[in-house]
């Protein structure tokens, strides 16, 4: 990876390795979300995708994830700019907006645990969709965000 690539290149210019390293591992994009067509709002649940390890906040089968979760979205530079629901802390969103990475980001801290200790990640509050019946989803809404 090129030295401090996140400060020198656009999202489009990153290598595959650099792109992957820009993720801070928060797991927030792996929480279930439901779009309300009437209000154009997005409900975010504390319920995580079935493949998310809710402790490490990593996908438990990243290489083959589309086999199990066909609607998992591969982020691209264009989608990073489109998804205004990505958390303000997200490494991709920061670079897309010309902001610096936070000091706790693994690329700066060399410590993959800091994102958890700082309370940025979903560790501690996310539950797996495997453990929550769909009828209870309403009770798990933690945010309602306007879209667009
Ligand atoms: S929200 Fe951004 S930084 Fe966090 S896991 Fe998703 S892609 Fe990575
Ligand atoms: S399949 Fe993996 S990367 Fe995709 S939403 Fe689920 S946990 Fe996240």
CSV table of N, CA and C and ligand atoms in Angstrom, one decimal:
chain,number,residue,atom,x,y,z
A,1,UNK,N,0.8,-1.2,0.0
A,1,UNK,CA,0.0,0.0,0.0
A,1,UNK,C,0.9,1.2,0.0
A,2,UNK,N,0.4,2.2,-0.7
A,2,UNK,CA,1.2,3.5,-0.8
A,2,UNK,C,1.1,4.3,0.5
A,3,UNK,N,2.1,4.9,0.9
A,3,UNK,CA,2.2,5.7,2.1
A,3,UNK,C,1.1,6.7,2.2
A,4,UNK,N,0.3,6.7,3.2
A,4,UNK,CA,-0.8,7.7,3.5
A,4,UNK,C,-1.6,7.9,2.2
A,5,UNK,N,-2.0,6.8,1.6
A,5,UNK,CA,-2.7,6.8,0.3
A,5,UNK,C,-4.0,7.5,0.5
A,6,UNK,N,-4.6,7.4,1.7
A,6,UNK,CA,-6.0,8.0,1.9
A,6,UNK,C,-5.9,9.6,1.8
A,7,UNK,N,-4.8,10.1,1.9
A,7,UNK,CA,-4.7,11.6,1.8
A,7,UNK,C,-4.3,12.1,0.4
A,8,UNK,N,-3.8,11.1,-0.4
A,8,UNK,CA,-3.2,11.5,-1.7
A,8,UNK,C,-4.0,11.1,-2.9
A,9,UNK,N,-4.9,10.2,-2.7
A,9,UNK,CA,-5.7,9.7,-3.9
A,9,UNK,C,-7.2,9.7,-3.6
A,10,UNK,N,-7.9,9.7,-4.7
A,10,UNK,CA,-9.3,9.7,-4.6
A,10,UNK,C,-9.7,8.2,-4.4
A,11,UNK,N,-11.0,8.0,-4.1
A,11,UNK,CA,-11.5,6.6,-3.9
A,11,UNK,C,-11.3,5.8,-5.2
A,12,UNK,N,-11.5,6.5,-6.4
A,12,UNK,CA,-11.4,5.8,-7.6
A,12,UNK,C,-9.9,5.3,-7.9
A,13,UNK,N,-9.0,6.0,-7.3
A,13,UNK,CA,-7.6,5.7,-7.6
A,13,UNK,C,-6.9,4.7,-6.7
A,14,UNK,N,-7.7,4.2,-5.7
A,14,UNK,CA,-7.1,3.2,-4.8
A,14,UNK,C,-7.0,1.8,-5.4
A,15,UNK,N,-5.9,1.1,-4.9
A,15,UNK,CA,-5.8,-0.3,-5.3
A,15,UNK,C,-6.8,-1.1,-4.5
A,16,UNK,N,-6.9,-2.3,-4.8
A,16,UNK,CA,-7.9,-3.2,-4.1
A,16,UNK,C,-7.5,-3.3,-2.6
A,17,UNK,N,-6.2,-3.5,-2.4
A,17,UNK,CA,-5.7,-3.6,-1.0
A,17,UNK,C,-6.0,-2.3,-0.2
A,18,UNK,N,-5.7,-1.1,-0.9
A,18,UNK,CA,-5.9,0.1,-0.2
A,18,UNK,C,-7.4,0.3,0.1
A,19,UNK,N,-8.2,-0.1,-0.9
A,19,UNK,CA,-9.7,0.1,-0.7
A,19,UNK,C,-10.1,-0.7,0.6
A,20,UNK,N,-9.7,-2.0,0.6
A,20,UNK,CA,-10.1,-2.8,1.8
A,20,UNK,C,-9.6,-2.2,3.1
A,21,UNK,N,-8.4,-1.7,3.1
A,21,UNK,CA,-7.8,-1.2,4.3
A,21,UNK,C,-8.5,0.1,4.8
A,22,UNK,N,-9.2,0.8,3.9
A,22,UNK,CA,-9.9,2.0,4.3
A,22,UNK,C,-11.1,1.8,5.2
A,23,UNK,N,-11.6,0.6,5.1
A,23,UNK,CA,-12.7,0.2,6.1
A,23,UNK,C,-12.2,0.2,7.5
A,24,UNK,N,-12.9,0.9,8.4
A,24,UNK,CA,-12.4,0.9,9.8
A,24,UNK,C,-12.9,-0.3,10.6
A,25,UNK,N,-13.7,-1.1,10.0
A,25,UNK,CA,-14.2,-2.3,10.7
A,25,UNK,C,-15.3,-2.1,11.7
A,26,UNK,N,-16.0,-1.0,11.5
A,26,UNK,CA,-17.1,-0.6,12.5
A,26,UNK,C,-18.3,-1.6,12.4
A,27,UNK,N,-18.6,-2.1,11.2
A,27,UNK,CA,-19.7,-3.0,11.1
A,27,UNK,C,-21.0,-2.3,10.9
A,28,UNK,N,-21.0,-1.0,11.0
A,28,UNK,CA,-22.3,-0.2,10.9
A,28,UNK,C,-23.1,-0.4,9.6
A,29,UNK,N,-22.4,-0.6,8.5
A,29,UNK,CA,-23.1,-0.8,7.3
A,29,UNK,C,-23.7,-2.2,7.2
A,30,UNK,N,-23.4,-3.1,8.1
A,30,UNK,CA,-23.9,-4.4,8.1
A,30,UNK,C,-25.2,-4.6,9.0
A,31,UNK,N,-25.7,-3.5,9.5
A,31,UNK,CA,-26.9,-3.5,10.3
A,31,UNK,C,-28.1,-3.5,9.3
A,32,UNK,N,-29.2,-4.2,9.6
A,32,UNK,CA,-30.3,-4.2,8.7
A,32,UNK,C,-30.9,-2.8,8.6
A,33,UNK,N,-31.4,-2.5,7.4
A,33,UNK,CA,-32.1,-1.2,7.2
A,33,UNK,C,-33.3,-1.5,6.3
A,34,UNK,N,-34.3,-0.7,6.5
A,34,UNK,CA,-35.5,-0.8,5.8
A,34,UNK,C,-36.0,0.5,5.3
A,35,UNK,N,-36.3,0.6,4.0
A,35,UNK,CA,-36.7,1.9,3.4
A,35,UNK,C,-38.2,2.0,3.4
A,36,UNK,N,-38.7,3.1,3.9
A,36,UNK,CA,-40.1,3.4,3.8
A,36,UNK,C,-40.4,4.2,2.6
A,37,UNK,N,-41.1,3.6,1.6
A,37,UNK,CA,-41.3,4.3,0.3
A,37,UNK,C,-42.2,5.5,0.5
A,38,UNK,N,-43.1,5.5,1.5
A,38,UNK,CA,-44.0,6.6,1.7
A,38,UNK,C,-43.3,7.8,2.2
A,39,UNK,N,-42.4,7.6,3.2
A,39,UNK,CA,-41.8,8.8,3.8
A,39,UNK,C,-40.4,9.0,3.3
A,40,UNK,N,-39.9,8.1,2.5
A,40,UNK,CA,-38.5,8.1,2.0
A,40,UNK,C,-37.5,8.2,3.2
A,41,UNK,N,-37.8,7.4,4.2
A,41,UNK,CA,-36.9,7.4,5.3
A,41,UNK,C,-36.3,5.9,5.4
A,42,UNK,N,-35.2,5.9,6.1
A,42,UNK,CA,-34.5,4.6,6.2
A,42,UNK,C,-34.5,4.2,7.7
A,43,UNK,N,-35.1,3.1,8.1
A,43,UNK,CA,-35.0,2.7,9.5
A,43,UNK,C,-33.8,1.8,9.6
A,44,UNK,N,-33.0,2.1,10.6
A,44,UNK,CA,-31.8,1.3,10.9
A,44,UNK,C,-32.0,0.5,12.2
A,45,UNK,N,-31.7,-0.8,12.1
A,45,UNK,CA,-32.0,-1.6,13.3
A,45,UNK,C,-30.6,-2.0,14.0
A,46,UNK,N,-30.7,-2.4,15.2
A,46,UNK,CA,-29.5,-2.9,15.9
A,46,UNK,C,-29.3,-4.4,15.6
A,47,UNK,N,-30.0,-4.8,14.6
A,47,UNK,CA,-30.0,-6.2,14.1
A,47,UNK,C,-29.0,-6.3,13.0
A,48,UNK,N,-28.0,-7.2,13.1
A,48,UNK,CA,-26.9,-7.3,12.1
A,48,UNK,C,-27.2,-8.4,11.1
A,49,UNK,N,-26.7,-8.3,10.0
A,49,UNK,CA,-26.7,-9.3,8.9
A,49,UNK,C,-26.3,-10.6,9.5
A,50,UNK,N,-26.8,-11.7,9.0
A,50,UNK,CA,-26.6,-13.0,9.6
A,50,UNK,C,-25.1,-13.4,9.5
A,51,UNK,N,-24.3,-12.8,8.6
A,51,UNK,CA,-22.9,-13.2,8.5
A,51,UNK,C,-22.0,-12.3,9.4
A,52,UNK,N,-22.5,-11.3,10.0
A,52,UNK,CA,-21.7,-10.4,10.8
A,52,UNK,C,-21.3,-11.1,12.1
A,53,UNK,N,-20.1,-11.2,12.4
A,53,UNK,CA,-19.6,-11.6,13.8
A,53,UNK,C,-19.8,-10.4,14.7
A,54,UNK,N,-20.8,-10.4,15.6
A,54,UNK,CA,-21.1,-9.2,16.3
A,54,UNK,C,-20.1,-8.8,17.4
A,55,UNK,N,-19.1,-9.7,17.6
A,55,UNK,CA,-18.0,-9.3,18.5
A,55,UNK,C,-16.8,-8.7,17.7
A,56,UNK,N,-16.3,-9.3,16.6
A,56,UNK,CA,-15.2,-8.8,15.9
A,56,UNK,C,-15.7,-7.7,14.9
A,57,UNK,N,-17.1,-7.7,14.6
A,57,UNK,CA,-17.7,-6.8,13.7
A,57,UNK,C,-17.1,-7.0,12.3
A,58,UNK,N,-16.7,-8.2,12.0
A,58,UNK,CA,-16.2,-8.6,10.6
A,58,UNK,C,-17.2,-9.5,10.0
A,59,UNK,N,-17.2,-9.5,8.7
A,59,UNK,CA,-18.0,-10.5,8.0
A,59,UNK,C,-17.4,-11.9,8.2
A,60,UNK,N,-18.2,-12.8,8.5
A,60,UNK,CA,-17.6,-14.1,8.8
A,60,UNK,C,-17.3,-15.0,7.6
A,61,UNK,N,-17.8,-14.5,6.4
A,61,UNK,CA,-17.5,-15.2,5.2
A,61,UNK,C,-17.4,-14.2,4.0
A,62,UNK,N,-16.5,-13.3,4.2
A,62,UNK,CA,-16.4,-12.1,3.3
A,62,UNK,C,-16.2,-12.6,1.8
A,63,UNK,N,-15.3,-13.6,1.6
A,63,UNK,CA,-15.0,-14.0,0.2
A,63,UNK,C,-16.3,-14.5,-0.5
A,64,UNK,N,-17.1,-15.2,0.3
A,64,UNK,CA,-18.3,-15.9,-0.4
A,64,UNK,C,-19.6,-15.3,0.1
A,65,UNK,N,-19.5,-14.0,0.6
A,65,UNK,CA,-20.7,-13.5,1.2
A,65,UNK,C,-21.9,-13.4,0.3
A,66,UNK,N,-21.7,-13.2,-1.0
A,66,UNK,CA,-22.8,-13.0,-1.9
A,66,UNK,C,-23.6,-14.3,-2.1
A,67,UNK,N,-22.9,-15.4,-1.9
A,67,UNK,CA,-23.6,-16.7,-1.9
A,67,UNK,C,-24.7,-16.8,-0.9
A,68,UNK,N,-24.4,-16.3,0.3
A,68,UNK,CA,-25.3,-16.4,1.5
A,68,UNK,C,-26.2,-15.2,1.5
A,69,UNK,N,-25.7,-14.0,1.2
A,69,UNK,CA,-26.4,-12.8,1.4
A,69,UNK,C,-26.4,-12.1,0.0
A,70,UNK,N,-27.3,-12.5,-0.9
A,70,UNK,CA,-27.2,-11.9,-2.3
A,70,UNK,C,-27.4,-10.4,-2.3
A,71,UNK,N,-28.1,-9.8,-1.3
A,71,UNK,CA,-28.3,-8.4,-1.3
A,71,UNK,C,-27.3,-7.6,-0.6
A,72,UNK,N,-26.2,-8.3,-0.1
A,72,UNK,CA,-25.1,-7.5,0.4
A,72,UNK,C,-24.5,-6.6,-0.7
A,73,UNK,N,-24.2,-5.4,-0.4
A,73,UNK,CA,-23.8,-4.5,-1.4
A,73,UNK,C,-22.3,-4.3,-1.4
A,74,UNK,N,-21.7,-4.5,-2.6
A,74,UNK,CA,-20.3,-4.2,-2.7
A,74,UNK,C,-20.1,-2.6,-2.8
A,75,UNK,N,-19.5,-2.0,-1.8
A,75,UNK,CA,-19.4,-0.6,-1.9
A,75,UNK,C,-18.5,-0.2,-3.1
A,76,UNK,N,-18.8,0.9,-3.8
A,76,UNK,CA,-18.0,1.4,-4.8
A,76,UNK,C,-17.9,2.9,-4.5
A,77,UNK,N,-16.9,3.6,-5.2
A,77,UNK,CA,-16.9,5.1,-5.0
A,77,UNK,C,-18.2,5.8,-5.2
A,78,UNK,N,-18.9,5.4,-6.3
A,78,UNK,CA,-20.2,6.0,-6.6
A,78,UNK,C,-21.2,5.7,-5.4
A,79,UNK,N,-21.2,4.5,-4.9
A,79,UNK,CA,-22.2,4.2,-3.9
A,79,UNK,C,-21.9,4.9,-2.6
A,80,UNK,N,-20.6,5.1,-2.3
A,80,UNK,CA,-20.2,5.8,-1.1
A,80,UNK,C,-20.8,7.2,-1.1
A,81,UNK,N,-20.8,7.8,-2.3
A,81,UNK,CA,-21.3,9.2,-2.4
A,81,UNK,C,-22.8,9.2,-2.4
A,82,UNK,N,-23.4,8.1,-2.8
A,82,UNK,CA,-24.9,8.0,-2.9
A,82,UNK,C,-25.5,7.6,-1.5
A,83,UNK,N,-24.8,6.8,-0.8
A,83,UNK,CA,-25.4,6.3,0.5
A,83,UNK,C,-25.1,7.3,1.6
A,84,UNK,N,-26.1,8.2,1.7
A,84,UNK,CA,-25.9,9.2,2.8
A,84,UNK,C,-26.2,8.7,4.2
A,85,UNK,N,-26.6,7.4,4.2
A,85,UNK,CA,-26.8,6.8,5.5
A,85,UNK,C,-25.5,6.2,6.1
A,86,UNK,N,-24.4,6.1,5.3
A,86,UNK,CA,-23.2,5.7,5.9
A,86,UNK,C,-22.8,6.6,7.1
A,87,UNK,N,-22.3,6.0,8.1
A,87,UNK,CA,-22.0,6.8,9.3
A,87,UNK,C,-20.9,7.9,8.9
A,88,UNK,N,-21.0,9.0,9.6
A,88,UNK,CA,-20.0,10.1,9.3
A,88,UNK,C,-18.6,9.6,9.7
A,89,UNK,N,-18.5,8.6,10.5
A,89,UNK,CA,-17.2,8.1,10.9
A,89,UNK,C,-16.6,7.2,9.8
A,90,UNK,N,-17.3,6.7,8.9
A,90,UNK,CA,-16.9,5.7,7.9
A,90,UNK,C,-15.7,6.2,7.1
A,91,UNK,N,-14.7,5.3,7.0
A,91,UNK,CA,-13.4,5.7,6.3
A,91,UNK,C,-13.7,6.1,4.9
A,92,UNK,N,-14.5,5.4,4.2
A,92,UNK,CA,-14.8,5.8,2.8
A,92,UNK,C,-15.5,7.1,2.7
A,93,UNK,N,-16.5,7.3,3.6
A,93,UNK,CA,-17.2,8.6,3.5
A,93,UNK,C,-16.3,9.8,3.8
A,94,UNK,N,-15.4,9.6,4.8
A,94,UNK,CA,-14.4,10.6,5.1
A,94,UNK,C,-13.6,11.0,3.9
A,95,UNK,N,-13.0,10.0,3.2
A,95,UNK,CA,-12.2,10.3,2.1
A,95,UNK,C,-13.0,10.9,1.0
A,96,UNK,N,-14.2,10.4,0.7
A,96,UNK,CA,-15.1,11.0,-0.3
A,96,UNK,C,-15.4,12.5,0.0
A,97,UNK,N,-15.5,12.8,1.2
A,97,UNK,CA,-15.8,14.2,1.6
A,97,UNK,C,-14.6,15.1,1.8
A,98,UNK,N,-13.4,14.5,1.6
A,98,UNK,CA,-12.1,15.3,1.8
A,98,UNK,C,-11.8,15.5,3.2
A,99,UNK,N,-12.3,14.7,4.1
A,99,UNK,CA,-12.0,14.8,5.5
A,99,UNK,C,-10.8,13.8,5.9
A,100,UNK,N,-10.2,14.1,7.0
A,100,UNK,CA,-9.1,13.3,7.5
A,100,UNK,C,-9.6,12.0,8.1
A,101,UNK,N,-8.8,11.0,8.2
A,101,UNK,CA,-9.2,9.8,9.0
A,101,UNK,C,-9.0,10.2,10.5
A,102,UNK,N,-9.8,9.6,11.3
A,102,UNK,CA,-9.7,9.8,12.8
A,102,UNK,C,-8.5,9.1,13.3
A,103,UNK,N,-7.9,9.6,14.4
A,103,UNK,CA,-6.8,8.9,15.0
A,103,UNK,C,-7.0,7.5,15.4
A,104,UNK,N,-8.2,7.1,15.6
A,104,UNK,CA,-8.5,5.7,16.0
A,104,UNK,C,-8.5,4.8,14.8
A,105,UNK,N,-8.6,5.3,13.6
A,105,UNK,CA,-8.6,4.4,12.4
A,105,UNK,C,-7.4,3.5,12.4
A,106,UNK,N,-7.7,2.2,12.1
A,106,UNK,CA,-6.6,1.2,12.1
A,106,UNK,C,-5.4,1.7,11.3
A,107,UNK,N,-5.6,2.4,10.2
A,107,UNK,CA,-4.5,2.8,9.4
A,107,UNK,C,-3.6,3.8,10.1
A,108,UNK,N,-4.1,4.5,11.1
A,108,UNK,CA,-3.3,5.5,11.8
A,108,UNK,C,-2.9,4.9,13.2
A,109,UNK,N,-3.8,4.2,13.8
A,109,UNK,CA,-3.5,3.7,15.1
A,109,UNK,C,-2.7,2.4,15.1
A,110,UNK,N,-2.8,1.6,14.0
A,110,UNK,CA,-2.3,0.3,13.9
A,110,UNK,C,-2.9,-0.6,15.0
A,111,UNK,N,-4.1,-0.3,15.4
A,111,UNK,CA,-4.8,-1.0,16.4
A,111,UNK,C,-6.2,-1.2,16.0
A,112,UNK,N,-6.5,-2.5,15.6
A,112,UNK,CA,-7.9,-2.7,15.1
A,112,UNK,C,-8.9,-2.7,16.2
A,113,UNK,N,-8.5,-2.7,17.5
A,113,UNK,CA,-9.4,-2.7,18.6
A,113,UNK,C,-9.9,-1.3,19.0
A,114,UNK,N,-9.2,-0.3,18.5
A,114,UNK,CA,-9.6,1.1,19.0
A,114,UNK,C,-11.0,1.5,18.5
A,115,UNK,N,-11.4,1.1,17.3
A,115,UNK,CA,-12.7,1.4,16.8
A,115,UNK,C,-13.8,0.9,17.7
A,116,UNK,N,-13.5,-0.2,18.4
A,116,UNK,CA,-14.4,-0.8,19.4
A,116,UNK,C,-14.3,0.0,20.7
A,117,UNK,N,-13.1,0.2,21.2
A,117,UNK,CA,-13.0,0.9,22.5
A,117,UNK,C,-13.6,2.3,22.4
A,118,UNK,N,-13.5,2.9,21.3
A,118,UNK,CA,-14.1,4.3,21.1
A,118,UNK,C,-15.6,4.3,21.0
A,119,UNK,N,-16.2,3.1,20.9
A,119,UNK,CA,-17.6,3.0,20.8
A,119,UNK,C,-18.1,3.4,19.4
A,120,UNK,N,-17.3,3.3,18.4
A,120,UNK,CA,-17.7,3.6,17.0
A,120,UNK,C,-18.3,2.4,16.4
A,121,UNK,N,-17.9,1.2,16.8
A,121,UNK,CA,-18.4,0.0,16.1
A,121,UNK,C,-19.7,-0.5,16.7
A,122,UNK,N,-20.2,-1.5,16.1
A,122,UNK,CA,-21.5,-2.0,16.6
A,122,UNK,C,-21.3,-3.1,17.7
A,123,UNK,N,-20.1,-3.3,18.1
A,123,UNK,CA,-19.8,-4.3,19.2
A,123,UNK,C,-20.6,-3.8,20.4
A,124,UNK,N,-21.2,-4.7,21.1
A,124,UNK,CA,-21.9,-4.3,22.3
A,124,UNK,C,-23.3,-3.9,22.2
A,125,UNK,N,-23.8,-3.6,21.0
A,125,UNK,CA,-25.2,-3.4,20.8
A,125,UNK,C,-25.9,-4.1,19.7
A,126,UNK,N,-25.1,-4.6,18.7
A,126,UNK,CA,-25.7,-5.4,17.6
A,126,UNK,C,-26.0,-6.8,18.0
A,127,UNK,N,-27.2,-7.2,17.5
A,127,UNK,CA,-27.5,-8.6,17.7
A,127,UNK,C,-27.7,-9.2,16.3
A,128,UNK,N,-27.5,-10.5,16.2
A,128,UNK,CA,-27.5,-11.2,14.9
A,128,UNK,C,-29.0,-11.4,14.5
A,129,UNK,N,-29.2,-11.2,13.2
A,129,UNK,CA,-30.6,-11.5,12.7
A,129,UNK,C,-31.0,-12.9,12.9
A,130,UNK,N,-30.0,-13.8,13.1
A,130,UNK,CA,-30.3,-15.2,13.4
A,130,UNK,C,-31.0,-15.4,14.8
A,131,UNK,N,-30.9,-14.3,15.6
A,131,UNK,CA,-31.4,-14.4,17.0
A,131,UNK,C,-32.6,-13.6,17.2
A,132,UNK,N,-33.1,-12.9,16.1
A,132,UNK,CA,-34.2,-12.0,16.3
A,132,UNK,C,-35.3,-12.4,15.3
A,133,UNK,N,-36.5,-12.7,15.8
A,133,UNK,CA,-37.6,-13.0,14.9
A,133,UNK,C,-38.1,-11.8,14.1
A,134,UNK,N,-38.4,-11.9,12.9
A,134,UNK,CA,-38.8,-10.8,12.1
A,134,UNK,C,-39.9,-9.9,12.7
A,135,UNK,N,-40.8,-10.6,13.4
A,135,UNK,CA,-42.0,-9.9,13.9
A,135,UNK,C,-41.5,-8.9,15.0
A,136,UNK,N,-40.3,-9.1,15.5
A,136,UNK,CA,-39.8,-8.1,16.6
A,136,UNK,C,-39.0,-7.0,16.0
A,137,UNK,N,-38.8,-6.9,14.7
A,137,UNK,CA,-37.9,-5.9,14.2
A,137,UNK,C,-38.3,-4.5,14.6
A,138,UNK,N,-39.6,-4.2,14.7
A,138,UNK,CA,-40.0,-2.8,15.0
A,138,UNK,C,-39.3,-2.4,16.4
A,139,UNK,N,-39.2,-3.3,17.3
A,139,UNK,CA,-38.6,-3.0,18.6
A,139,UNK,C,-37.1,-2.8,18.5
A,140,UNK,N,-36.5,-3.1,17.4
A,140,UNK,CA,-35.0,-3.0,17.3
A,140,UNK,C,-34.6,-1.8,16.4
A,141,UNK,N,-35.5,-0.9,16.1
A,141,UNK,CA,-35.2,0.3,15.3
A,141,UNK,C,-34.4,1.3,16.2
A,142,UNK,N,-33.2,1.6,15.8
A,142,UNK,CA,-32.4,2.5,16.6
A,142,UNK,C,-32.2,3.9,15.9
A,143,UNK,N,-32.6,4.1,14.7
A,143,UNK,CA,-32.5,5.4,14.0
A,143,UNK,C,-33.4,5.4,12.8
A,144,UNK,N,-33.9,6.5,12.5
A,144,UNK,CA,-34.7,6.7,11.3
A,144,UNK,C,-34.1,7.9,10.6
A,145,UNK,N,-33.6,7.6,9.3
A,145,UNK,CA,-32.8,8.6,8.6
A,145,UNK,C,-33.5,9.1,7.4
A,146,UNK,N,-33.5,10.4,7.1
A,146,UNK,CA,-34.1,10.8,5.8
A,146,UNK,C,-33.1,10.4,4.7
A,147,UNK,N,-33.7,10.1,3.6
A,147,UNK,CA,-32.8,9.7,2.4
A,147,UNK,C,-33.0,10.7,1.3
A,148,UNK,N,-31.9,11.0,0.6
A,148,UNK,CA,-31.9,11.9,-0.5
A,148,UNK,C,-31.9,13.3,-0.1
B,1,LIG,S1,-19.5,1.8,7.7
B,1,LIG,FE1,-17.7,2.1,6.4
B,1,LIG,S2,-16.0,1.8,7.8
B,1,LIG,FE2,-17.7,0.9,8.8
B,1,LIG,S3,-17.7,-1.2,8.2
B,1,LIG,FE3,-19.0,-0.2,6.8
B,1,LIG,S4,-17.6,0.3,5.0
B,1,LIG,FE4,-16.3,-0.2,6.8
B,2,LIG,S1,-22.6,-10.3,4.0
B,2,LIG,FE1,-20.9,-9.7,5.2
B,2,LIG,S2,-20.3,-7.7,4.4
B,2,LIG,FE2,-22.3,-8.1,3.6
B,2,LIG,S3,-23.8,-7.1,5.0
B,2,LIG,FE3,-23.5,-9.3,5.7
B,2,LIG,S4,-21.8,-9.2,7.2
B,2,LIG,FE4,-21.8,-7.3,6.1
